[in-house]
Coordinates of C-alpha atoms and ligand atoms in Angstrom, one line a residue:
Chain A
M1 CA 10.5 -29.9 16.1
P2 CA 8.4 -27.2 17.7
V3 CA 5.7 -26.0 15.4
I4 CA 3.8 -22.9 16.4
K5 CA 0.2 -23.0 15.2
D6 CA -2.3 -20.3 14.4
V7 CA 0.4 -17.8 13.7
V8 CA -0.8 -14.5 12.2
C9 CA 0.8 -13.4 8.9
T10 CA 1.9 -9.8 9.0
F11 CA 2.1 -9.0 5.4
C12 CA -1.2 -8.0 3.9
G13 CA -4.6 -6.8 5.3
C14 CA -6.0 -10.4 5.2
L15 CA -4.0 -11.1 8.4
C16 CA -4.4 -14.9 7.9
D17 CA -4.2 -16.3 11.3
D18 CA -3.7 -20.0 10.5
L19 CA 0.0 -20.2 9.7
E20 CA 2.2 -23.0 11.0
V21 CA 5.7 -21.9 11.7
T22 CA 8.6 -24.3 12.6
V23 CA 11.2 -22.8 14.8
E24 CA 14.6 -24.6 15.4
D25 CA 17.3 -23.0 17.5
N26 CA 15.5 -19.6 17.4
K27 CA 15.4 -19.8 13.6
I28 CA 12.3 -20.1 11.5
T29 CA 12.9 -23.0 9.1
K30 CA 9.5 -23.6 7.7
V31 CA 6.3 -21.5 7.2
G32 CA 3.2 -23.6 6.5
K33 CA 0.0 -22.4 4.9
A34 CA 1.2 -19.0 4.0
C35 CA 1.2 -17.6 0.5
K36 CA 4.4 -16.5 -1.3
L37 CA 4.2 -13.0 0.3
G38 CA 3.5 -14.3 3.8
R39 CA 6.4 -16.8 3.6
A40 CA 8.8 -14.1 2.4
K41 CA 7.7 -11.8 5.2
T42 CA 7.7 -14.3 8.0
M43 CA 11.1 -15.9 7.1
G44 CA 12.6 -12.6 5.8
M45 CA 15.3 -12.2 8.4
F46 CA 16.7 -15.6 7.5
L47 CA 16.5 -15.1 3.8
H48 CA 18.3 -11.8 3.3
E49 CA 20.2 -9.0 5.0
R50 CA 18.7 -6.6 7.5
I51 CA 19.9 -3.4 9.2
E52 CA 22.2 -4.8 11.9
K53 CA 23.2 -1.6 13.7
P54 CA 21.8 1.9 14.3
M55 CA 23.5 4.3 11.9
I56 CA 23.9 8.1 11.6
R57 CA 25.2 10.4 8.8
K58 CA 27.5 12.8 10.5
N59 CA 28.1 15.2 7.6
G60 CA 25.0 15.6 5.6
K61 CA 23.3 13.5 2.9
D62 CA 26.5 13.1 0.9
S63 CA 28.3 11.4 3.8
E64 CA 28.1 7.6 4.5
L65 CA 25.9 6.1 7.2
E66 CA 28.2 5.2 10.2
E67 CA 27.3 2.6 12.8
C68 CA 26.5 3.9 16.3
S69 CA 24.7 2.8 19.5
Y70 CA 20.9 2.7 19.9
D71 CA 21.3 5.5 22.5
E72 CA 23.2 7.8 20.1
A73 CA 20.7 7.2 17.2
I74 CA 17.7 7.8 19.5
T75 CA 19.3 11.0 20.9
K76 CA 20.0 12.2 17.4
A77 CA 16.5 11.5 16.3
A78 CA 15.0 13.4 19.3
E79 CA 17.4 16.3 18.7
I80 CA 16.2 16.5 15.0
L81 CA 12.5 16.5 16.1
V82 CA 12.9 19.0 18.9
A83 CA 14.9 21.4 16.7
A84 CA 12.3 21.2 13.9
K85 CA 9.6 23.8 13.5
R86 CA 7.3 21.6 11.4
P87 CA 8.2 18.0 11.6
I88 CA 6.2 15.1 10.1
S89 CA 5.8 11.5 11.2
Y90 CA 4.7 9.1 8.5
G91 CA 4.1 5.4 8.1
W92 CA 3.6 3.1 11.1
C93 CA 1.4 0.6 9.3
S94 CA 3.6 -2.6 9.3
T95 CA 3.7 -2.5 13.1
S96 CA 1.6 -3.1 16.1
C97 CA -1.2 -0.8 17.4
E98 CA 0.8 -0.5 20.6
A99 CA 3.7 1.1 18.6
I100 CA 1.2 3.3 16.7
E101 CA -0.1 4.6 20.1
K102 CA 3.5 5.6 20.9
A103 CA 3.8 7.3 17.5
V104 CA 0.7 9.4 18.3
V105 CA 2.2 10.5 21.6
L106 CA 5.5 11.4 19.9
A107 CA 3.7 13.4 17.2
E108 CA 1.7 15.3 19.9
E109 CA 4.8 15.9 21.9
T110 CA 6.7 17.4 18.9
G111 CA 3.7 19.2 17.4
S112 CA 4.1 17.1 14.2
L113 CA 2.0 16.3 11.3
F114 CA 1.1 12.6 11.5
D115 CA 0.1 10.4 8.6
S116 CA -0.2 6.8 7.6
T117 CA 0.6 4.9 4.4
A118 CA -3.1 5.4 3.6
N119 CA -1.8 8.7 2.1
V120 CA -0.7 6.6 -0.9
C121 CA -3.3 3.8 -0.6
H122 CA -6.8 4.0 0.9
G123 CA -6.8 7.6 2.1
P124 CA -9.5 8.5 -0.5
S125 CA -11.5 5.6 0.8
A126 CA -11.5 7.2 4.3
L127 CA -12.7 10.5 2.7
A128 CA -15.4 8.6 0.8
T129 CA -16.5 6.9 4.0
Q130 CA -16.7 10.2 5.8
E131 CA -18.7 11.8 2.9
K132 CA -21.2 9.0 2.4
G133 CA -20.5 6.0 4.7
A134 CA -19.3 2.5 3.9
P135 CA -21.7 -0.3 4.8
S136 CA -19.4 -3.2 5.7
C137 CA -19.3 -6.6 7.4
S138 CA -16.7 -8.9 8.8
L139 CA -14.8 -11.2 6.4
G140 CA -16.4 -14.1 8.3
T141 CA -19.9 -12.8 7.3
A142 CA -18.7 -12.2 3.8
K143 CA -17.4 -15.8 3.5
N144 CA -20.6 -17.3 4.8
Y145 CA -23.2 -15.2 3.0
A146 CA -21.8 -13.6 -0.1
D147 CA -22.9 -15.0 -3.5
L148 CA -21.6 -12.2 -5.6
I149 CA -18.0 -11.0 -5.2
I150 CA -16.9 -7.8 -7.1
F151 CA -13.2 -7.0 -7.2
W152 CA -13.1 -3.4 -8.2
G153 CA -9.6 -2.1 -9.0
C154 CA -7.9 -4.7 -7.1
N155 CA -5.9 -7.9 -8.0
P156 CA -6.0 -10.3 -5.1
V157 CA -4.1 -13.0 -6.9
H158 CA -1.1 -10.8 -6.7
A159 CA -1.7 -8.5 -3.7
H160 CA -3.9 -10.7 -1.3
P161 CA -3.2 -14.2 -2.5
R162 CA -5.3 -16.1 0.1
H163 CA -8.2 -13.8 0.1
Q164 CA -10.2 -15.8 -2.4
T165 CA -9.7 -19.1 -0.7
R166 CA -10.2 -17.9 2.9
Y167 CA -12.8 -15.2 2.6
S168 CA -14.3 -14.7 -0.8
T169 CA -14.8 -16.4 -4.2
M170 CA -13.3 -19.9 -3.4
A171 CA -14.3 -20.1 0.3
K172 CA -17.0 -22.5 1.2
G173 CA -19.5 -20.7 3.4
A174 CA -22.6 -21.6 5.4
F175 CA -24.9 -20.5 2.5
T176 CA -22.4 -21.3 -0.2
P177 CA -21.4 -24.9 0.7
N178 CA -20.0 -25.5 -2.8
G179 CA -17.6 -22.5 -2.8
K180 CA -17.1 -21.0 -6.2
K181 CA -20.0 -23.0 -7.8
D182 CA -22.4 -21.1 -5.5
K183 CA -20.9 -17.7 -6.3
K184 CA -20.5 -15.3 -9.1
M185 CA -17.5 -13.0 -9.5
I186 CA -17.1 -9.7 -11.4
V187 CA -13.8 -8.0 -11.9
V188 CA -13.5 -4.3 -12.8
D189 CA -10.1 -3.4 -14.1
P190 CA -8.5 -1.8 -17.1
R191 CA -6.1 -4.8 -17.2
N192 CA -7.2 -8.4 -17.9
T193 CA -5.4 -9.4 -14.6
D194 CA -4.7 -12.9 -13.2
T195 CA -7.7 -12.3 -10.9
A196 CA -9.9 -11.5 -13.9
K197 CA -9.1 -14.8 -15.6
K198 CA -11.4 -16.7 -13.2
A199 CA -14.2 -14.0 -13.3
D200 CA -17.7 -14.7 -14.6
L201 CA -17.6 -11.1 -16.0
L202 CA -14.8 -8.7 -16.6
L203 CA -15.6 -5.0 -16.9
Q204 CA -12.4 -3.9 -18.7
L205 CA -12.9 -0.1 -18.4
N206 CA -10.7 2.6 -19.9
P207 CA -8.1 3.8 -17.3
G208 CA -9.5 6.5 -15.0
T209 CA -13.2 6.0 -15.9
D210 CA -14.3 4.3 -12.7
Y211 CA -16.6 7.1 -11.7
V212 CA -18.4 7.0 -15.1
L213 CA -18.9 3.2 -14.8
V214 CA -20.3 3.4 -11.2
E215 CA -22.6 6.2 -12.4
A216 CA -23.9 4.0 -15.3
L217 CA -24.5 1.1 -13.0
R218 CA -26.5 3.4 -10.7
A219 CA -28.5 4.6 -13.7
I220 CA -29.4 1.0 -14.6
V221 CA -30.2 -0.1 -11.1
N222 CA -32.5 3.0 -10.7
G223 CA -34.4 2.2 -13.9
H224 CA -32.7 4.8 -16.2
A225 CA -30.8 2.5 -18.6
D226 CA -32.4 4.3 -21.5
V227 CA -30.3 7.4 -21.0
L228 CA -27.0 5.5 -21.4
P229 CA -24.9 5.5 -24.6
D230 CA -24.0 2.3 -26.4
E231 CA -20.5 2.3 -24.9
I232 CA -19.7 3.3 -21.3
A233 CA -16.1 3.8 -20.1
G234 CA -15.0 1.7 -23.1
I235 CA -17.3 -1.2 -22.3
P236 CA -20.4 -2.2 -24.4
K237 CA -23.6 -1.1 -22.7
A238 CA -24.9 -4.8 -22.9
T239 CA -21.9 -5.9 -20.7
V240 CA -22.6 -3.2 -18.1
M241 CA -26.3 -4.2 -18.2
E242 CA -25.3 -7.8 -17.5
A243 CA -23.2 -6.7 -14.5
A244 CA -26.2 -4.7 -13.1
E245 CA -28.4 -7.7 -13.6
M246 CA -26.0 -9.9 -11.7
C247 CA -26.0 -7.4 -8.8
K248 CA -29.8 -7.4 -8.8
A249 CA -30.0 -11.2 -8.8
A250 CA -27.5 -11.7 -6.0
K251 CA -28.6 -12.2 -2.4
F252 CA -25.5 -10.8 -0.8
T253 CA -22.9 -8.8 -2.7
V254 CA -19.5 -7.7 -1.4
I255 CA -17.6 -5.0 -3.4
Y256 CA -13.9 -5.4 -2.5
F257 CA -12.2 -2.3 -3.8
G258 CA -8.5 -1.3 -4.2
M259 CA -6.1 1.2 -5.6
G260 CA -7.9 1.2 -9.0
V261 CA -10.6 3.2 -7.2
T262 CA -8.4 5.4 -5.0
Q263 CA -5.4 6.2 -7.1
T264 CA -7.1 7.0 -10.4
R265 CA -8.9 10.1 -11.7
G266 CA -11.8 11.0 -9.4
R267 CA -9.9 9.7 -6.3
Y268 CA -12.3 9.8 -3.3
K269 CA -15.3 10.8 -5.5
S270 CA -15.1 7.3 -7.1
G271 CA -15.2 5.6 -3.7
D272 CA -18.0 7.9 -2.7
N273 CA -20.0 6.9 -5.7
V274 CA -19.4 3.2 -5.0
S275 CA -21.0 3.9 -1.6
S276 CA -24.0 5.4 -3.4
L277 CA -24.2 2.3 -5.6
V278 CA -24.2 0.2 -2.5
S279 CA -27.0 2.3 -1.1
D280 CA -29.0 2.1 -4.3
L281 CA -28.7 -1.7 -4.5
S282 CA -29.4 -2.1 -0.8
Q283 CA -33.0 -1.0 -1.4
T284 CA -33.7 -4.5 -2.5
N285 CA -30.5 -6.6 -1.8
K286 CA -27.8 -6.9 0.8
V287 CA -24.6 -5.2 -0.4
V288 CA -21.5 -4.2 1.5
M289 CA -18.1 -2.7 0.6
I290 CA -14.7 -3.6 2.0
P291 CA -11.4 -1.9 1.1
M292 CA -8.5 -4.3 0.2
R293 CA -5.9 -2.9 2.7
G294 CA -2.3 -3.5 1.7
H295 CA 0.0 -3.0 4.8
Y296 CA -1.3 -5.5 7.3
N297 CA -2.0 -2.9 10.0
V298 CA -2.9 0.2 8.1
T299 CA -6.4 -0.4 9.3
G300 CA -5.0 -0.4 12.9
F301 CA -3.4 3.0 12.3
G302 CA -6.7 4.4 11.4
Q303 CA -8.3 2.9 14.5
V304 CA -5.6 4.0 16.9
A305 CA -5.3 7.6 15.5
A306 CA -9.1 7.9 15.5
W307 CA -9.5 6.8 19.1
E308 CA -6.5 8.8 20.3
A309 CA -7.0 12.0 18.4
G310 CA -10.3 11.8 16.5
F311 CA -9.1 11.4 12.9
P312 CA -7.8 8.3 11.0
M313 CA -4.8 9.9 9.1
A314 CA -3.3 13.2 7.9
L315 CA -3.4 14.7 11.4
D316 CA -1.6 18.0 12.3
F317 CA -0.7 18.5 16.0
S318 CA 1.0 21.8 15.4
R319 CA -1.9 23.7 16.9
G320 CA -1.8 21.7 20.1
V321 CA -5.0 20.0 19.2
A322 CA -5.5 17.6 16.3
Y323 CA -6.4 19.2 13.0
Y324 CA -7.3 17.2 9.9
N325 CA -7.6 18.2 6.3
P326 CA -6.2 15.7 3.8
G327 CA -5.2 17.5 0.7
E328 CA -3.6 20.1 3.0
T329 CA -2.2 17.9 5.8
G330 CA -1.4 14.7 3.8
T331 CA 2.2 13.7 3.7
N332 CA 2.6 14.2 -0.1
D333 CA 0.8 17.5 0.1
V334 CA 3.2 19.0 2.6
L335 CA 6.3 17.5 0.9
M336 CA 5.1 18.9 -2.5
R337 CA 4.6 22.3 -0.9
R338 CA 8.2 22.0 0.7
E339 CA 6.5 22.8 4.0
V340 CA 8.1 20.5 6.6
D341 CA 11.6 20.7 8.0
A342 CA 12.1 17.2 9.5
F343 CA 10.8 13.7 8.7
I344 CA 10.5 10.5 10.8
T345 CA 9.2 7.3 9.3
G346 CA 8.8 3.8 10.6
A347 CA 7.3 0.5 9.3
A348 CA 6.8 2.0 5.8
D349 CA 9.0 2.8 2.9
P350 CA 8.2 6.3 1.4
G351 CA 11.5 6.2 -0.5
A352 CA 10.1 3.4 -2.7
H353 CA 6.4 4.4 -2.7
F354 CA 6.3 8.2 -3.0
P355 CA 6.4 10.1 -6.3
Q356 CA 9.8 11.6 -7.4
E357 CA 8.9 15.2 -6.4
S358 CA 8.3 14.3 -2.8
I359 CA 11.5 12.3 -2.6
K360 CA 13.6 15.2 -4.0
Y361 CA 12.4 17.2 -1.0
L362 CA 13.2 14.4 1.5
Y363 CA 16.8 14.6 0.3
K364 CA 16.8 18.2 1.6
I365 CA 15.6 17.8 5.1
P366 CA 16.8 15.7 8.1
A367 CA 15.2 12.3 7.9
I368 CA 14.9 9.5 10.5
Q369 CA 14.1 5.9 9.6
V370 CA 12.9 3.1 11.9
D371 CA 12.8 -0.2 10.0
G372 CA 14.1 -3.8 10.0
Y373 CA 15.5 -3.7 6.5
A374 CA 17.5 -1.3 4.3
N375 CA 15.4 0.2 1.4
P376 CA 15.2 3.3 -0.7
T377 CA 14.2 5.3 2.4
T378 CA 17.6 4.4 3.9
E379 CA 19.2 6.3 1.0
F380 CA 18.1 9.7 2.2
S381 CA 17.8 9.0 6.0
D382 CA 20.3 10.7 8.3
V383 CA 19.4 8.5 11.3
V384 CA 18.6 4.8 10.8
I385 CA 17.3 2.8 13.7
P386 CA 16.9 -1.0 13.3
A387 CA 13.7 -2.5 14.6
A388 CA 12.4 -5.9 15.5
I389 CA 9.8 -7.4 13.2
A390 CA 6.3 -7.2 14.8
G391 CA 4.4 -10.4 14.6
V392 CA 7.7 -12.4 14.4
E393 CA 10.1 -11.0 17.0
C394 CA 7.5 -9.2 19.2
E395 CA 3.8 -9.5 19.8
G396 CA 1.1 -6.9 19.5
T397 CA -2.3 -6.2 18.0
A398 CA -3.2 -5.6 14.4
Y399 CA -6.5 -4.8 12.6
R400 CA -7.6 -6.9 9.6
M401 CA -9.0 -5.1 6.5
D402 CA -12.5 -5.6 8.0
S403 CA -11.5 -3.8 11.2
Q404 CA -11.3 -7.0 13.3
P405 CA -8.4 -6.8 15.9
I406 CA -6.2 -9.9 15.9
R407 CA -3.3 -10.6 18.3
M408 CA 0.0 -11.2 16.7
K409 CA 2.5 -13.7 18.2
K410 CA 6.1 -13.5 19.1
L411 CA 7.8 -16.4 17.4
I412 CA 11.5 -16.0 18.1
E413 CA 13.8 -14.0 20.4
T414 CA 15.7 -11.0 19.2
T415 CA 18.2 -8.4 20.3
F416 CA 16.6 -5.7 18.3
K417 CA 14.3 -3.2 20.0
S418 CA 10.7 -3.1 19.0
D419 CA 9.1 -0.1 17.3
E420 CA 7.2 0.5 20.5
E421 CA 10.4 0.5 22.6
I422 CA 12.2 2.8 20.1
L423 CA 9.4 5.3 20.1
T424 CA 9.1 5.2 23.9
E425 CA 12.8 6.0 24.2
I426 CA 12.6 8.8 21.6
I427 CA 9.6 10.3 23.5
A428 CA 11.6 10.2 26.8
K429 CA 14.5 11.9 25.1
V430 CA 12.3 14.6 23.5
R431 CA 10.8 15.3 26.9
E432 CA 14.3 15.5 28.4
L433 CA 15.5 17.9 25.7
K434 CA 12.4 20.1 26.1
G435 CA 13.2 20.2 29.9
E436 CA 10.2 18.1 31.0
G437 CA 12.1 15.1 32.4
G438 CA 11.8 11.5 31.4
A439 CA 8.7 9.6 30.4
Chain B
M1 CA 7.4 6.1 -30.1
I2 CA 3.9 5.2 -28.8
E3 CA 1.5 7.2 -26.8
T4 CA 0.0 5.3 -23.9
I5 CA -1.2 5.4 -20.3
L6 CA 0.9 4.4 -17.3
I7 CA -0.6 2.1 -14.6
S8 CA 1.4 1.0 -11.6
A9 CA 0.3 -1.7 -9.2
R10 CA 1.4 -4.5 -6.9
T11 CA 2.7 -7.8 -8.4
I12 CA 3.3 -10.9 -6.4
D13 CA 7.1 -10.9 -7.1
Q14 CA 7.4 -7.2 -6.2
G15 CA 5.5 -8.0 -2.9
A16 CA 7.6 -11.0 -2.1
T17 CA 10.8 -9.0 -2.4
L18 CA 9.6 -5.9 -0.5
E19 CA 11.8 -6.5 2.5
E20 CA 15.0 -6.9 0.3
K21 CA 14.8 -3.8 -1.9
T22 CA 18.6 -3.7 -2.2
S23 CA 18.6 -7.1 -3.8
Q24 CA 18.8 -8.2 -7.5
A25 CA 15.5 -10.1 -6.9
Y26 CA 13.7 -6.8 -6.1
F27 CA 15.3 -5.1 -9.1
D28 CA 14.1 -7.9 -11.3
A29 CA 10.6 -7.7 -9.8
A30 CA 10.1 -4.0 -10.0
A31 CA 12.3 -2.5 -12.7
Y32 CA 10.5 -3.4 -15.9
C33 CA 7.5 -2.4 -17.9
E34 CA 4.8 -4.5 -19.7
L35 CA 3.2 -3.8 -23.0
N36 CA 1.2 -6.0 -25.3
E37 CA 2.8 -7.7 -28.3
G38 CA 1.5 -5.3 -30.9
N39 CA 3.0 -2.3 -29.0
L40 CA 6.3 -4.0 -28.6
E41 CA 6.4 -4.7 -32.3
A42 CA 5.5 -1.2 -33.2
L43 CA 8.4 0.0 -31.1
G44 CA 10.7 -2.5 -32.8
V45 CA 11.8 -3.8 -29.5
S46 CA 12.2 -7.4 -28.3
V47 CA 11.6 -8.7 -24.8
D48 CA 14.2 -7.5 -22.2
Q49 CA 15.4 -4.7 -24.4
N50 CA 15.3 -1.3 -22.8
V51 CA 12.7 1.3 -23.4
K52 CA 12.3 4.9 -22.2
V53 CA 9.0 5.6 -20.5
A54 CA 8.3 9.3 -20.2
T55 CA 5.5 11.3 -18.6
A56 CA 5.1 15.0 -17.9
H57 CA 6.8 14.2 -14.5
G58 CA 9.9 12.3 -15.5
V59 CA 11.6 9.7 -17.5
V60 CA 12.7 6.2 -16.6
V61 CA 14.5 3.5 -18.5
V62 CA 13.4 -0.1 -17.9
P63 CA 13.4 -3.4 -19.9
A64 CA 10.2 -4.3 -21.7
K65 CA 8.2 -7.4 -21.2
I66 CA 5.0 -8.7 -22.8
D67 CA 1.6 -9.0 -21.2
K68 CA -0.5 -10.5 -24.0
R69 CA -3.7 -9.5 -22.3
L70 CA -2.9 -5.8 -21.9
P71 CA -5.0 -3.4 -24.1
D72 CA -3.2 -1.2 -26.6
D73 CA -3.2 1.9 -24.6
I74 CA -1.6 0.7 -21.3
V75 CA 2.0 0.5 -20.2
F76 CA 2.3 -1.3 -16.8
I77 CA 5.2 -0.9 -14.3
P78 CA 5.1 -2.6 -10.9
M79 CA 4.8 -0.2 -8.0
G80 CA 8.1 0.9 -6.7
P81 CA 11.0 3.4 -7.4
W82 CA 11.0 2.9 -11.2
A83 CA 7.3 3.6 -11.6
N84 CA 7.4 6.4 -9.1
A85 CA 10.1 8.2 -11.1
I86 CA 7.3 9.1 -13.5
V87 CA 3.9 9.1 -11.7
D88 CA 1.9 12.2 -11.2
P89 CA 2.8 13.8 -7.8
D90 CA -0.3 16.1 -7.8
T91 CA -2.7 15.0 -5.1
C92 CA -5.6 17.0 -6.7
G93 CA -6.3 18.4 -3.2
C94 CA -7.2 15.1 -1.6
G95 CA -3.8 13.8 -0.4
M96 CA -3.3 11.0 -3.0
P97 CA -0.8 11.3 -5.9
G98 CA -1.7 9.9 -9.3
F99 CA -0.2 6.4 -9.4
K100 CA -2.4 5.2 -12.2
G101 CA -3.8 6.6 -15.4
V102 CA -0.9 8.9 -16.2
P103 CA -0.4 9.8 -20.0
A104 CA 3.0 8.4 -21.1
T105 CA 5.1 7.8 -24.1
V106 CA 7.3 4.7 -24.7
E107 CA 10.3 4.5 -27.1
A108 CA 13.3 2.3 -27.7
T109 CA 16.5 3.4 -26.1
A110 CA 20.1 2.3 -25.7
D111 CA 20.3 3.9 -22.2
P112 CA 20.9 1.6 -19.2
V113 CA 18.5 0.9 -16.4
L114 CA 19.6 2.5 -13.1
N115 CA 19.7 0.3 -10.1
M116 CA 17.8 1.3 -7.0
K117 CA 20.7 3.3 -5.3
D118 CA 21.6 5.1 -8.5
L119 CA 18.0 5.9 -9.2
M120 CA 17.6 7.4 -5.7
A121 CA 20.8 9.4 -6.1
T122 CA 19.3 11.2 -9.1
Y123 CA 16.9 12.9 -6.6
K124 CA 19.8 14.7 -4.8
E125 CA 19.6 18.2 -6.1
Ligands
SF4_501 S1 -2.9 -13.6 2.0 FE1 -1.9 -11.9 3.0 S2 -2.1 -12.4 5.2 FE2 -2.6 -14.3 4.1 S3 -0.6 -15.4 4.0 FE3 -0.8 -14.2 2.1 S4 0.3 -12.2 2.6 FE4 -0.1 -13.3 4.6

């Protein structure tokens, strides 16, 4: 039986590149080494239904989606985008960088707003990085050197299941040959999560008090413990002191941070303050911070958008040049302001992951979906274009959470078009409609 | 009724069913809330009975489950359409809505849980 080795998993930002996939008669029958998430993703098309045909709603949101040809759906999508005064393109994070490049071109061509899933994920981390910087390292360096791992507002046991064995707490590194025995682990979370169970110390803070806790740690590290009250963010001062001592005693600390930092009160200011804590600790110790990215190539979106147009997300091409001001040009900002008049999304599911107010508006404007599987976004989409699954049915490049590019493999043949092909055809059609000829 | 704080986040079952959001498996993985035992007792609700979770931004009905390790002031709903029916859409001027730390109330209810399609249909105005 042909087994393809070193397959890249295209679920989470760990981008594990050691999967062993068995393919029989163009079917994936076994996925070795992956976690539950990676197995579900890699075998998905053989486990449950997918969107089989392009579909269009002919008479508004109340009418049913009707099957059509790729050509018809792509033409309809181009017509919607060309007719719109203020379209927005969102998502493109569970796909290849090559597809994202095309999405940038389409956004430019149509004068669109252009945003990634970072809008509901690590967008505030990008802002924090721009305000204060984010000293980082590769996951390889982290694995080999780190002796203190801090998971702040993230729960890798559920969201990045192989992170701890491949890169962090459980991994045996050059300077930590005994794995977990040579490392300490702190978890910061209002919940006593499954990740927290194995921690040496849990800082179980009150929800939304991350900023306060970072500030207290900074005070201790900078020699001002005396100004702190007996309880900080719901945690006894002695416990916070213990955490600070662990940081001071460590040779190499990695702070992995997640949605607990970006989605709570304080938003990017909390990430910004984590960066200041890293700076304070770095006066005497080696400390870095790495965001736990969810969508496997949301990091790639940031890279491609930045090298193509100068900014990592929340871009606005309506002026002819890229303009960037998250809070104004972020997807949920413009949806909440009822500002846009057409929506295209691919390789993301805003229907499942946006707040109710944003979705109410998506039911009012023409929406185009490019995806392999039906999901809540399909419910309000007027044009649905089925896509091949990148990293399984087509190859391409993705960026791991530590910004390392990794080449994804094609494992099986498919008749579905890739995101890249679909976007290329929409661009050609848009140019045709605008009277500029084909691509 | 209890006053509490809503937190939404990834769970492994929600993640493993992400590509099959029309399925029963996804419904089972995303349409529920977790409270600690004391809170559930205070509500007079047993496991898998429905509760109404309300915030300033909406109301959602989901079955209740127990997470023994949750503190008293937290109700957890996995990220997805049911949590997002009641999260705070305000981005506070930085692009990101409030998916965590939203003040909420929980009470027992006899109302049914909406499936994904019916829940989405409530957004058609
Ligand atoms: S940890 Fe992430 S990348 Fe690795 S196998 Fe699991 S889902 Fe895939």
